[in-house]
Amino acid sequence: MSGKESPTAQDSRMASKTPLVMLVTHSLGAGGAERMVYELARHLPEEGFDVEVVTVLGGGELLPMFVESGIRVKVLERRGFFGIGTILELWRIFRAEQPSVVHTHLFLADTWGRIAAWLARVPVVISTEHNVNPSYGIGKRLLNRCLAPPTDAFVAVSAEVKRVLKEKDGIPAKKIKVIKNGIDMGSVLARGAGLFKDVPRLLCVGRLFPQKDYATLFKALALVKRPWRLGIAGTGPLERELRALAERLHIAARIEWLGYRDDVSVLLKESDVLCFPSRYEGLGLAPIEAAAAGVPVVASDLPPLREVFAEDDITFVPAGDVPAWSAALNKVLGDPADAVMRAVRTAPKTRAEFDVKIMVKKYTRLYREFV
């Protein structure tokens, strides 16, 4: 799981000339980017690539899943000022293992991984940008621009992310490809066409961070006059604050804090509505997975989701708008037949477009352009 790769594995790869892709990411926490790395690492061997994952900020909830799937993982920690120690450790790993491709994800891993790959003269360096990051200041964007020349390709998970990379980071358009993240459709469980429960079951899936804006949802739910219960699958630093908000709004008894869950497909199958109140996203896998399962979705009206869904596929609501969220939830809960009909209609095309095998094939073609 950490340390140097065994000589047997390294010698075998060199003898067979199987190209090694090293996926460098922050950690293996329960986020969309980390799940994408898992799916890519799991399927790349089927496409003729050897693969190894390197984290730079420790492990995380998904680490056991990687190990159980037989994916090699090196777990590093942040070391030194600006992570200089981590950069040197990455450099040593790259020099020792001679990857054909270093593929980086998320800001610190993206930055440190590309610097180390450049120092180690890795033949191909690819950076995937997973979010639009409105909080990034000029320093971070300038750093990304400075690292553009030694980066062979940038991947944006949506057209909106590509726009931000071009307009705010100054990345040449010809270097950016759009590859949307995919989902293992074999694990998606269909909800079916039944109407809502007597007390409709709402679900949120996502870490408890400011970006996800659970506060707006809570305030809106406090205004909803119809019955409901809400399950929240996720952990994060805002849990105590959000629990206190729920108490003040007198809705705490109707909220179930589920913590980290590795059975989201089961939760979706048992739910009536997926709520997705994020203020911004690079793509948004939770509503996509819910739509693939035939679960009605109420989501913030964000550009990446407009790329995915037509107007009537899901219920779009202005981000951060409490009255609009309350009205939308009242409408969906008041007309379950319409909500379920739209969800059942949307499921097949979502499954077809976002199957993880499509994502893997696109990344494989991108790697083959350079390897």
XYZ file of C-alpha atoms in Angstrom:
371
model
C 0.000 0.000 0.000
C 2.967 2.295 0.492
C 6.687 2.279 -0.154
C 8.464 0.968 -3.241
C 6.748 -1.300 -5.704
C 7.887 -4.905 -5.541
C 10.661 -5.800 -8.040
C 8.457 -8.586 -9.402
C 5.653 -6.210 -10.408
C 8.070 -3.640 -11.808
C 10.131 -6.186 -13.770
C 6.984 -7.810 -15.160
C 5.682 -4.484 -16.424
C 9.010 -3.551 -18.017
C 9.239 -6.944 -19.720
C 5.744 -6.655 -21.156
C 6.138 -2.921 -21.898
C 2.724 -2.265 -20.399
C 2.456 1.512 -19.947
C 2.114 2.576 -16.322
C -0.380 5.315 -15.452
C 0.106 6.889 -12.022
C -3.003 8.658 -10.723
C -2.059 11.328 -8.180
C -4.779 12.757 -5.951
C -5.283 14.464 -2.572
C -6.643 11.559 -0.546
C -9.251 8.849 -0.888
C -12.081 10.666 0.856
C -15.690 10.158 -0.182
C -15.880 12.746 -2.964
C -16.771 12.684 -6.629
C -13.177 13.148 -7.815
C -11.970 10.282 -5.634
C -14.720 8.012 -6.924
C -13.766 8.909 -10.479
C -10.123 7.975 -9.701
C -11.345 4.652 -8.311
C -13.352 3.805 -11.424
C -10.492 4.815 -13.709
C -7.963 2.765 -11.724
C -10.305 -0.226 -11.656
C -10.916 -0.293 -15.414
C -7.619 0.843 -16.972
C -6.017 -2.642 -16.769
C -8.805 -3.866 -19.083
C -7.548 -1.307 -21.617
C -3.928 -2.477 -21.498
C -2.542 -0.122 -18.846
C -0.861 -0.816 -15.547
C -2.083 1.580 -12.871
C -1.090 2.864 -9.467
C -2.674 5.511 -7.242
C -0.655 7.946 -5.132
C -2.253 10.186 -2.502
C -0.497 13.217 -1.020
C -2.750 14.011 1.967
C -3.212 10.603 3.556
C -5.866 7.931 3.109
C -9.618 8.271 3.531
C -12.937 6.453 3.634
C -12.491 4.927 0.178
C -9.042 3.417 0.832
C -10.415 -0.027 1.799
C -12.420 -0.112 -1.436
C -9.261 0.526 -3.474
C -7.331 -2.173 -1.614
C -10.158 -4.724 -1.869
C -10.257 -4.114 -5.638
C -6.555 -4.936 -5.921
C -5.539 -1.378 -6.838
C -2.009 -0.496 -5.768
C -1.976 2.609 -3.581
C 0.861 4.645 -2.136
C -0.286 6.852 0.739
C 1.864 9.937 1.289
C 1.423 12.818 3.725
C 2.054 16.527 3.341
C 5.668 17.222 4.256
C 7.619 20.475 4.418
C 6.875 24.072 3.491
C 4.580 24.212 0.422
C 4.803 20.418 0.434
C 8.427 20.426 -0.753
C 9.039 17.153 1.072
C 6.038 15.609 -0.662
C 7.232 16.858 -4.050
C 10.624 15.229 -3.450
C 8.956 11.981 -2.406
C 6.840 12.024 -5.564
C 9.966 12.743 -7.613
C 11.697 9.699 -6.096
C 8.676 7.505 -6.843
C 8.472 8.706 -10.447
C 12.205 8.208 -10.978
C 12.055 4.696 -9.540
C 8.926 3.483 -11.307
C 9.240 5.321 -14.637
C 5.537 5.875 -15.364
C 4.469 6.531 -18.935
C 1.738 8.902 -17.709
C 1.257 10.934 -14.543
C -2.384 11.966 -14.266
C -3.149 14.476 -11.495
C -6.372 15.445 -9.694
C -7.332 18.225 -7.225
C -5.275 21.319 -6.467
C -2.384 20.271 -4.201
C -1.942 16.858 -5.813
C -2.284 18.508 -9.210
C 0.379 21.096 -8.385
C 2.867 18.908 -6.539
C 2.367 15.989 -8.928
C 3.045 18.073 -12.030
C 6.126 19.713 -10.521
C 7.525 16.320 -9.501
C 6.680 14.806 -12.899
C 8.470 17.663 -14.678
C 11.546 17.225 -12.461
C 11.500 13.462 -13.050
C 11.031 13.935 -16.802
C 7.884 11.850 -16.973
C 6.965 11.557 -20.682
C 3.270 12.485 -20.371
C 1.536 14.676 -17.790
C -2.257 15.100 -17.731
C -4.286 17.238 -15.336
C -8.007 16.770 -14.692
C -9.904 19.760 -13.297
C -12.961 18.623 -11.346
C -14.476 21.926 -10.236
C -14.997 25.570 -11.194
C -13.421 26.756 -7.911
C -14.832 30.316 -7.658
C -12.876 30.825 -4.426
C -9.519 30.444 -6.183
C -7.546 33.672 -6.116
C -5.109 34.989 -8.680
C -2.227 33.094 -7.069
C -3.675 29.636 -7.627
C -4.821 30.483 -11.137
C -1.421 31.926 -12.033
C 0.252 28.786 -10.696
C -1.937 26.624 -12.932
C -1.047 28.835 -15.893
C 2.672 28.534 -15.101
C 2.375 24.742 -15.023
C 0.554 24.636 -18.360
C 3.643 24.343 -20.642
C 4.858 21.008 -19.181
C 1.267 19.691 -19.014
C 0.440 17.716 -22.154
C -3.331 17.913 -21.739
C -5.969 19.294 -19.414
C -9.247 17.464 -18.925
C -12.343 19.388 -17.863
C -15.242 17.377 -16.454
C -17.742 19.723 -18.130
C -17.862 22.467 -20.735
C -18.287 24.953 -17.881
C -15.014 23.815 -16.313
C -13.352 24.169 -19.710
C -14.646 27.734 -19.950
C -13.191 28.577 -16.537
C -9.833 27.024 -17.425
C -9.681 29.135 -20.573
C -11.019 32.426 -19.256
C -9.678 32.498 -15.697
C -6.573 30.309 -15.799
C -5.474 31.230 -19.305
C -5.098 27.630 -20.474
C -5.022 27.324 -24.302
C -8.265 25.829 -25.610
C -6.367 23.369 -27.800
C -4.922 21.759 -24.663
C -8.302 21.171 -23.000
C -10.532 18.153 -23.593
C -13.932 17.634 -21.990
C -14.459 14.172 -20.502
C -17.430 13.882 -18.177
C -17.074 11.600 -15.172
C -18.897 8.300 -15.326
C -20.764 5.979 -12.985
C -20.691 2.201 -12.668
C -24.177 1.591 -13.981
C -23.983 -2.038 -12.931
C -24.219 -0.909 -9.308
C -27.160 1.466 -9.842
C -30.430 0.127 -8.432
C -33.614 1.315 -10.124
C -36.156 2.988 -7.853
C -39.096 1.900 -9.960
C -42.249 3.793 -10.906
C -44.042 3.733 -7.562
C -45.378 6.959 -6.060
C -43.906 8.541 -2.944
C -44.211 7.096 0.542
C -46.836 8.559 2.871
C -44.008 10.588 4.379
C -41.743 11.193 1.365
C -38.104 10.289 1.861
C -35.706 13.004 0.698
C -31.982 12.325 0.357
C -28.813 14.406 0.132
C -25.481 12.835 -0.802
C -22.373 14.944 -0.326
C -19.780 16.138 2.121
C -20.779 18.732 4.687
C -18.879 21.664 3.184
C -19.967 25.255 2.413
C -20.083 24.501 -1.335
C -22.945 22.037 -0.799
C -25.139 24.732 0.865
C -27.241 22.507 3.105
C -28.268 25.657 4.998
C -30.430 26.838 2.096
C -32.116 23.443 1.907
C -32.804 23.372 5.656
C -34.341 26.866 5.602
C -36.486 25.894 2.617
C -37.642 22.656 4.226
C -38.710 24.580 7.314
C -41.208 26.377 5.045
C -42.529 23.237 3.331
C -46.031 22.433 4.592
C -46.162 18.852 3.337
C -44.783 15.793 5.184
C -41.140 14.865 4.563
C -38.099 13.218 6.083
C -34.512 13.913 5.028
C -31.502 11.605 5.083
C -28.016 13.093 4.736
C -25.258 10.744 3.558
C -21.975 12.505 4.164
C -19.584 13.845 6.757
C -17.650 17.064 7.112
C -16.668 20.050 9.235
C -20.102 21.710 9.113
C -22.018 18.893 10.793
C -22.234 20.520 14.229
C -23.244 23.869 12.714
C -25.893 22.249 10.531
C -27.300 20.224 13.418
C -27.643 23.450 15.400
C -29.387 25.136 12.458
C -31.835 22.239 12.205
C -32.638 22.630 15.913
C -33.259 26.369 15.534
C -35.542 25.731 12.551
C -37.427 23.021 14.503
C -36.793 20.384 11.833
C -34.109 18.328 13.622
C -36.481 15.451 14.397
C -37.140 14.985 10.673
C -33.473 14.719 9.649
C -31.407 11.535 9.800
C -27.620 11.967 9.777
C -26.371 8.873 7.962
C -22.648 9.665 7.965
C -20.380 8.161 5.319
C -22.167 5.447 3.367
C -20.749 3.071 0.785
C -24.227 1.895 -0.239
C -25.547 5.065 -1.871
C -27.252 3.000 -4.569
C -29.364 1.324 -1.870
C -30.207 4.680 -0.285
C -31.290 6.045 -3.659
C -33.495 3.038 -4.370
C -35.290 3.646 -1.069
C -35.637 7.421 -1.589
C -38.340 9.498 -3.236
C -36.400 12.681 -4.086
C -32.703 13.577 -4.332
C -31.972 17.153 -3.215
C -28.813 18.817 -4.522
C -28.534 22.427 -3.255
C -24.880 23.103 -4.204
C -23.784 26.666 -4.916
C -21.353 25.507 -7.612
C -20.092 22.248 -9.136
C -17.728 21.049 -11.811
C -20.273 18.413 -12.813
C -22.320 16.871 -9.988
C -22.338 13.078 -9.825
C -25.014 12.755 -7.125
C -27.902 14.037 -9.289
C -26.599 12.051 -12.254
C -26.549 8.821 -10.244
C -30.003 9.591 -8.853
C -31.369 10.268 -12.335
C -29.844 7.016 -13.584
C -31.706 5.220 -10.797
C -34.984 6.878 -11.755
C -35.129 9.038 -8.621
C -36.712 12.497 -9.025
C -34.094 15.235 -8.609
C -34.414 18.775 -7.282
C -31.116 20.569 -7.919
C -29.504 23.979 -8.067
C -29.640 25.534 -11.514
C -25.938 25.234 -12.357
C -24.323 25.379 -15.830
C -22.803 21.858 -15.665
C -26.184 20.340 -14.813
C -27.761 22.217 -17.718
C -25.237 20.392 -19.930
C -26.531 17.080 -18.604
C -30.282 17.517 -18.202
C -33.050 19.052 -20.288
C -35.474 21.502 -18.679
C -38.074 18.868 -17.784
C -35.695 16.054 -16.818
C -35.217 17.335 -13.282
C -36.443 20.297 -11.223
C -34.002 23.211 -11.441
C -33.952 25.808 -8.643
C -31.841 28.990 -8.355
C -28.894 28.275 -6.044
C -29.181 29.840 -2.604
C -32.786 31.004 -3.096
C -34.741 29.807 -0.046
C -38.257 30.797 -1.249
C -37.626 29.204 -4.657
C -36.382 25.997 -3.040
C -39.397 25.875 -0.749
C -41.777 26.397 -3.680
C -40.036 23.743 -5.794
C -40.135 21.164 -3.012
C -43.802 21.899 -2.318
C -44.562 21.410 -6.008
C -42.649 18.131 -6.343
C -44.085 16.702 -3.129
C -47.561 17.833 -4.181
C -47.434 16.096 -7.566
C -45.492 12.845 -7.165
C -46.989 11.343 -10.330
C -45.402 14.047 -12.480
C -42.070 13.833 -10.642
C -41.888 10.052 -11.001
C -42.970 10.150 -14.659
C -40.171 12.594 -15.502
C -37.625 10.560 -13.526
C -38.555 7.285 -15.228
C -38.288 8.994 -18.631
C -34.881 10.497 -17.803
C -33.243 7.344 -16.432
C -32.424 5.455 -19.687
C -30.641 8.341 -21.408
C -28.690 9.149 -18.230
C -27.568 5.539 -17.964
C -26.515 5.512 -21.607
C -24.562 8.770 -21.495
C -22.766 8.387 -18.174
C -21.711 4.753 -18.087
C -18.215 4.624 -16.612
C -16.983 2.554 -19.565
C -17.497 5.579 -21.833
C -15.336 7.717 -19.548
C -12.610 5.065 -19.414
C -12.570 4.701 -23.218
C -12.153 8.466 -23.631
C -9.263 8.591 -21.174
C -7.711 5.576 -22.874
C -7.831 7.354 -26.235
C -6.291 10.443 -24.650
C -3.419 8.446 -23.147
C -2.849 6.687 -26.475
C -2.415 10.052 -28.202
C 0.804 10.484 -26.247
C 1.998 6.980 -25.286
